[in-house]
Coordinates of C-alpha atoms and ligand atoms in Angstrom, one line a residue:
M1 CA 328.4 119.1 250.1
T2 CA 330.1 121.5 247.7
V3 CA 327.5 123.3 245.6
V4 CA 328.4 123.2 241.9
G5 CA 326.3 125.2 239.5
R6 CA 326.7 126.0 235.8
F7 CA 325.6 128.3 233.0
A8 CA 325.5 126.4 229.7
P9 CA 325.0 128.8 226.8
S10 CA 324.6 127.7 223.2
P11 CA 326.8 130.2 221.3
T12 CA 324.5 130.5 218.4
G13 CA 324.4 134.3 219.0
P14 CA 325.3 136.8 221.7
L15 CA 323.6 136.6 225.1
H16 CA 320.3 138.6 225.4
A17 CA 318.3 139.9 228.3
G18 CA 316.7 136.4 228.8
S19 CA 320.0 134.5 228.9
L20 CA 321.4 136.9 231.5
V21 CA 318.5 135.9 233.8
A22 CA 319.6 132.3 233.8
A23 CA 323.3 133.1 234.0
L24 CA 322.7 135.5 237.0
A25 CA 320.4 133.1 238.8
S26 CA 322.8 130.2 238.5
W27 CA 325.7 132.4 239.7
L28 CA 323.7 133.8 242.7
D29 CA 322.5 130.3 243.6
V30 CA 326.0 129.0 244.0
R31 CA 327.1 131.9 246.0
A32 CA 324.0 131.9 248.2
L33 CA 324.0 128.2 248.9
G34 CA 327.7 127.3 248.6
G35 CA 329.4 130.4 249.9
E36 CA 333.1 130.7 249.2
R37 CA 333.4 126.9 248.5
G38 CA 330.6 126.9 245.9
R39 CA 331.8 126.6 242.3
W40 CA 330.1 128.2 239.3
L41 CA 331.1 126.7 236.0
V42 CA 330.5 127.6 232.4
R43 CA 329.9 125.1 229.6
I44 CA 329.8 126.2 226.0
E45 CA 327.1 124.1 224.4
D46 CA 328.4 124.2 220.8
V47 CA 327.4 120.6 220.1
D48 CA 325.3 121.8 217.2
R49 CA 328.4 123.2 215.5
P50 CA 326.8 124.3 212.2
R51 CA 324.6 126.7 214.2
C52 CA 327.5 128.3 216.2
P53 CA 329.2 131.1 214.3
P54 CA 333.0 131.1 214.8
G55 CA 334.1 133.3 217.7
M56 CA 330.7 133.6 219.2
D57 CA 331.8 131.6 222.3
Q58 CA 334.3 134.3 223.1
V59 CA 331.7 137.0 222.6
V60 CA 329.5 135.2 225.1
L61 CA 332.4 134.7 227.6
G62 CA 333.2 138.4 227.2
Q63 CA 329.6 139.4 227.9
L64 CA 329.6 137.3 231.1
A65 CA 332.9 138.9 232.2
A66 CA 331.5 142.4 231.6
C67 CA 328.7 141.5 234.0
G68 CA 331.2 140.3 236.7
L69 CA 330.2 136.7 236.2
H70 CA 333.5 134.8 236.3
A71 CA 333.6 131.0 236.2
D72 CA 335.6 129.2 238.9
D73 CA 337.2 126.9 236.4
V74 CA 338.0 127.0 232.6
P75 CA 334.9 126.5 230.5
L76 CA 334.0 123.1 229.0
W77 CA 333.4 123.1 225.3
Q78 CA 331.0 120.4 224.1
S79 CA 332.7 120.4 220.7
G80 CA 335.7 118.7 222.4
R81 CA 333.7 116.0 224.2
D82 CA 333.0 113.5 221.4
A83 CA 334.9 110.7 223.1
A84 CA 332.8 111.0 226.3
Y85 CA 329.6 111.0 224.3
V86 CA 330.7 108.0 222.3
S87 CA 331.5 106.0 225.4
S88 CA 328.2 106.9 227.1
L89 CA 326.3 105.9 224.1
Q90 CA 328.3 102.6 224.0
Q91 CA 327.5 102.1 227.7
L92 CA 323.7 102.4 226.8
V93 CA 324.0 100.1 223.8
D94 CA 325.9 97.5 225.9
A95 CA 323.1 97.6 228.4
E96 CA 320.5 97.3 225.6
A97 CA 319.1 100.7 226.7
A98 CA 319.8 102.3 223.3
Y99 CA 319.3 101.1 219.8
P100 CA 319.9 102.3 216.2
C101 CA 317.0 103.7 214.2
A102 CA 316.6 103.9 210.5
C103 CA 313.3 105.9 210.4
T104 CA 313.0 109.1 208.5
R105 CA 310.4 111.7 209.6
A106 CA 308.1 110.4 206.8
D107 CA 308.5 106.9 208.1
I108 CA 307.5 108.0 211.6
D109 CA 304.5 110.0 210.2
R110 CA 303.4 106.9 208.3
A111 CA 303.7 104.6 211.3
L112 CA 301.8 107.1 213.5
A113 CA 299.1 107.6 210.9
A114 CA 298.7 103.8 210.7
R115 CA 297.9 103.9 214.4
G116 CA 295.5 106.7 214.0
V117 CA 297.6 109.2 215.9
V118 CA 296.6 112.7 215.0
H119 CA 297.3 114.8 218.1
Q120 CA 301.0 115.3 218.8
R121 CA 302.5 117.2 221.7
F122 CA 304.0 120.5 220.5
G123 CA 303.8 119.1 217.0
E124 CA 306.6 116.7 218.0
R125 CA 306.3 113.1 216.8
V126 CA 306.1 110.6 219.6
Y127 CA 308.4 107.9 218.3
P128 CA 306.3 104.7 217.8
G129 CA 309.2 102.3 218.5
T130 CA 309.4 101.0 215.0
C131 CA 313.1 100.1 215.2
R132 CA 313.0 98.6 218.7
P133 CA 314.8 95.3 218.4
E134 CA 311.6 93.5 219.6
H135 CA 309.7 95.1 216.7
G136 CA 312.2 93.8 214.2
G137 CA 315.0 96.3 214.6
L138 CA 316.5 97.8 211.4
S139 CA 315.1 95.1 209.2
G140 CA 318.0 95.5 206.8
R141 CA 317.7 99.3 206.6
S142 CA 320.8 101.4 207.6
A143 CA 321.0 103.1 210.9
R144 CA 320.5 106.8 210.9
A145 CA 320.1 107.8 214.5
W146 CA 320.4 106.3 218.0
R147 CA 317.5 106.3 220.4
L148 CA 317.1 105.7 224.1
R149 CA 314.7 102.9 225.1
V150 CA 312.5 104.8 227.5
P151 CA 311.0 102.7 230.2
P152 CA 307.2 103.0 230.7
G153 CA 305.8 105.0 233.5
V154 CA 305.5 108.5 234.9
V155 CA 308.8 110.3 235.8
P156 CA 308.5 112.6 238.8
W157 CA 311.0 115.3 239.5
H158 CA 311.1 118.5 241.6
D159 CA 311.6 122.1 240.7
R160 CA 312.6 124.4 243.5
R161 CA 310.4 127.2 242.0
L162 CA 307.7 125.4 240.1
G163 CA 307.1 122.7 242.7
P164 CA 306.5 119.0 241.9
Q165 CA 306.6 118.0 238.3
H166 CA 306.0 114.8 236.4
Q167 CA 305.9 113.5 232.8
D168 CA 305.2 110.2 231.2
V169 CA 308.2 110.3 228.9
A170 CA 307.4 107.0 227.2
A171 CA 303.9 108.1 226.3
E172 CA 304.5 111.8 225.7
V173 CA 307.9 111.7 224.0
G174 CA 308.7 108.1 223.3
D175 CA 312.2 106.8 222.6
F176 CA 314.1 110.0 222.1
V177 CA 317.2 110.6 220.0
L178 CA 320.7 110.5 221.5
R179 CA 322.7 110.8 218.3
R180 CA 321.0 112.5 215.3
A181 CA 320.9 111.2 211.8
D182 CA 323.4 113.9 210.8
G183 CA 325.8 112.5 213.3
L184 CA 325.5 115.4 215.8
W185 CA 324.9 114.6 219.4
A186 CA 321.5 115.3 220.8
Y187 CA 321.3 118.0 223.5
Q188 CA 319.8 115.5 226.0
L189 CA 322.8 113.2 225.9
A190 CA 325.4 116.0 225.9
V191 CA 323.8 117.8 228.8
V192 CA 323.4 114.8 231.0
V193 CA 326.9 113.5 230.3
D194 CA 328.5 116.9 230.9
D195 CA 326.4 117.8 234.0
A196 CA 327.8 114.6 235.5
Q197 CA 331.4 115.2 234.2
Q198 CA 331.4 118.7 235.8
G199 CA 329.9 117.4 239.0
I200 CA 326.9 119.7 238.8
T201 CA 324.7 119.5 241.9
H202 CA 322.4 122.5 241.1
V203 CA 321.0 123.1 237.7
V204 CA 319.5 126.6 237.3
R205 CA 318.2 127.5 233.8
G206 CA 315.3 129.1 231.9
E207 CA 311.8 127.7 232.2
D208 CA 311.7 127.0 228.5
L209 CA 314.0 124.0 229.3
A210 CA 311.9 122.6 232.1
D211 CA 310.2 120.3 229.6
N212 CA 313.5 118.5 228.9
T213 CA 314.1 117.6 232.6
A214 CA 312.1 114.4 232.8
R215 CA 314.0 113.1 229.7
Q216 CA 317.3 114.0 231.4
V217 CA 316.2 112.2 234.6
V218 CA 315.5 109.1 232.5
L219 CA 318.9 109.3 230.9
Q220 CA 320.6 109.8 234.2
H221 CA 319.0 106.7 235.5
A222 CA 320.0 104.7 232.4
L223 CA 323.6 105.9 232.8
G224 CA 323.7 105.3 236.6
L225 CA 324.3 109.1 237.2
L226 CA 323.0 111.2 240.1
T227 CA 320.1 113.6 239.4
P228 CA 321.0 117.3 240.3
V229 CA 318.6 119.6 242.0
Y230 CA 316.6 121.8 239.5
L231 CA 315.3 125.4 239.4
H232 CA 313.9 126.9 236.3
T233 CA 313.8 130.7 236.1
P234 CA 311.1 132.9 234.7
L235 CA 311.4 133.8 231.1
V236 CA 311.7 137.3 229.6
L237 CA 309.0 137.8 227.1
A238 CA 309.3 139.7 223.8
A239 CA 306.8 142.4 222.9
D240 CA 304.7 139.7 221.0
G241 CA 304.4 137.8 224.3
H242 CA 306.6 135.0 223.1
K243 CA 309.8 134.0 224.9
L244 CA 312.7 136.3 224.1
S245 CA 315.0 134.3 221.9
K246 CA 317.7 134.7 219.3
Q247 CA 315.2 133.4 216.8
N248 CA 312.7 136.2 217.4
G249 CA 315.5 138.8 217.1
A250 CA 316.3 139.5 220.8
A251 CA 318.8 142.3 221.0
P252 CA 322.2 141.4 222.3
L253 CA 322.7 142.6 225.9
D254 CA 323.5 146.2 226.1
L255 CA 326.7 146.2 228.1
A256 CA 327.4 149.9 228.0
D257 CA 325.9 149.8 231.5
P258 CA 326.3 146.3 232.9
V259 CA 324.8 147.2 236.3
R260 CA 321.6 148.2 234.5
A261 CA 321.6 144.9 232.6
L262 CA 322.1 143.0 235.9
Q263 CA 319.3 145.1 237.5
A264 CA 316.9 144.2 234.8
A265 CA 317.7 140.5 235.1
G266 CA 317.5 140.7 238.9
H267 CA 314.0 142.3 238.5
V268 CA 312.8 139.2 236.6
L269 CA 314.1 137.0 239.4
G270 CA 312.2 139.1 242.0
L271 CA 315.3 140.9 243.4
P272 CA 314.8 144.4 244.7
A273 CA 316.5 147.4 243.1
L274 CA 320.0 147.6 244.4
N275 CA 322.3 150.6 244.5
A276 CA 325.7 149.8 243.1
D277 CA 328.3 151.4 240.9
T278 CA 330.0 148.2 239.6
P279 CA 328.8 144.7 238.7
A280 CA 330.9 143.2 241.6
A281 CA 329.2 145.6 244.1
W282 CA 325.8 144.8 242.6
L283 CA 326.4 141.1 242.7
A284 CA 327.6 141.2 246.4
Q285 CA 324.3 142.8 247.4
A286 CA 322.3 140.5 245.3
V287 CA 323.6 137.3 247.0
P288 CA 321.7 137.8 250.3
A289 CA 318.6 139.0 248.4
W290 CA 318.6 135.7 246.4
A291 CA 319.3 133.7 249.6
G292 CA 316.0 135.2 250.9
I293 CA 314.1 134.3 247.8
I294 CA 315.3 130.7 247.8
Q295 CA 314.7 130.4 251.5
A296 CA 311.1 131.4 251.0
L297 CA 310.8 128.9 248.1
S298 CA 312.2 126.0 250.2
T299 CA 309.7 126.6 253.0
R300 CA 306.7 126.4 250.8
S301 CA 304.3 123.6 251.5
D302 CA 305.2 121.7 248.3
A303 CA 309.0 121.8 249.1
P304 CA 310.6 118.4 249.1
Ligands
LIG401 N1 322.4 125.3 225.9 C1 321.0 125.5 226.4 C2 320.6 126.9 226.0 O1 321.4 127.8 225.7 C3 320.9 125.4 227.9 C4 321.0 124.0 228.4 C5 320.8 123.8 229.8 O2 321.0 124.8 230.6 O3 320.6 122.7 230.2 O4 319.4 127.1 225.9

């Protein structure tokens, strides 16, 4: 099997120390598992166009190149993938696995309150299924968003670092949005369609995204797609203990010394200090070190 990995940045700002951890881990994973035949791809997740400043994609690609992280094919831009998302949504609609929804947030809050629901996971609303066809559908209102009909039951999945995971998506998330009321494609649909399009076998990304995986597995099943292997990397925390993010003002990567930036990212991943003058030399040494780390993970008692 050819190992195909990817780094999928949202170009809402420059890469920071936390994003480099995910980029580096996905690159190392392909080289450690797939050798010369492995392919590491980049996908620019600019599906939420209003949040992506013009030219930021090139800034991000330049930062990756400065760190010696070169993709094995041209990047895929999600902003050019509308036709694929339309056809996947249509496939779901035809299979009665997706339906249009007319609810505003206020409608959802009212429906939840009527059921006495007060506690909501992460403050997110679990969609109560108001617009499901069997509950009356749109009832004359106009469609705003499209939702996936989530089948009941616990969804198990495996993370190579975190071990066995599971989530009752129907109960904890509900029928989630595939196309938003503002017409933009939801991350879940775009990521699943594009991971399949790019033939991704190994997803390596930050642990903050682990919570999305069960939803993505549900969507893969609904679309008849294969589920890749997952590994979620440790997060870099800001001084306030929260995840480092563009929102809490994470500084862009300091690429005056890219080897130092790689070293810091490697440290988060458990790699030893490596002596190298160039990113390429550092990366070459990091591959066997990462191979040792994933070997140890795969021989744990909870490994699949
Ligand atoms: N675009 C997402 C982000 O930058 C990553 C999505 C993914 O790796 O699945 O946080």
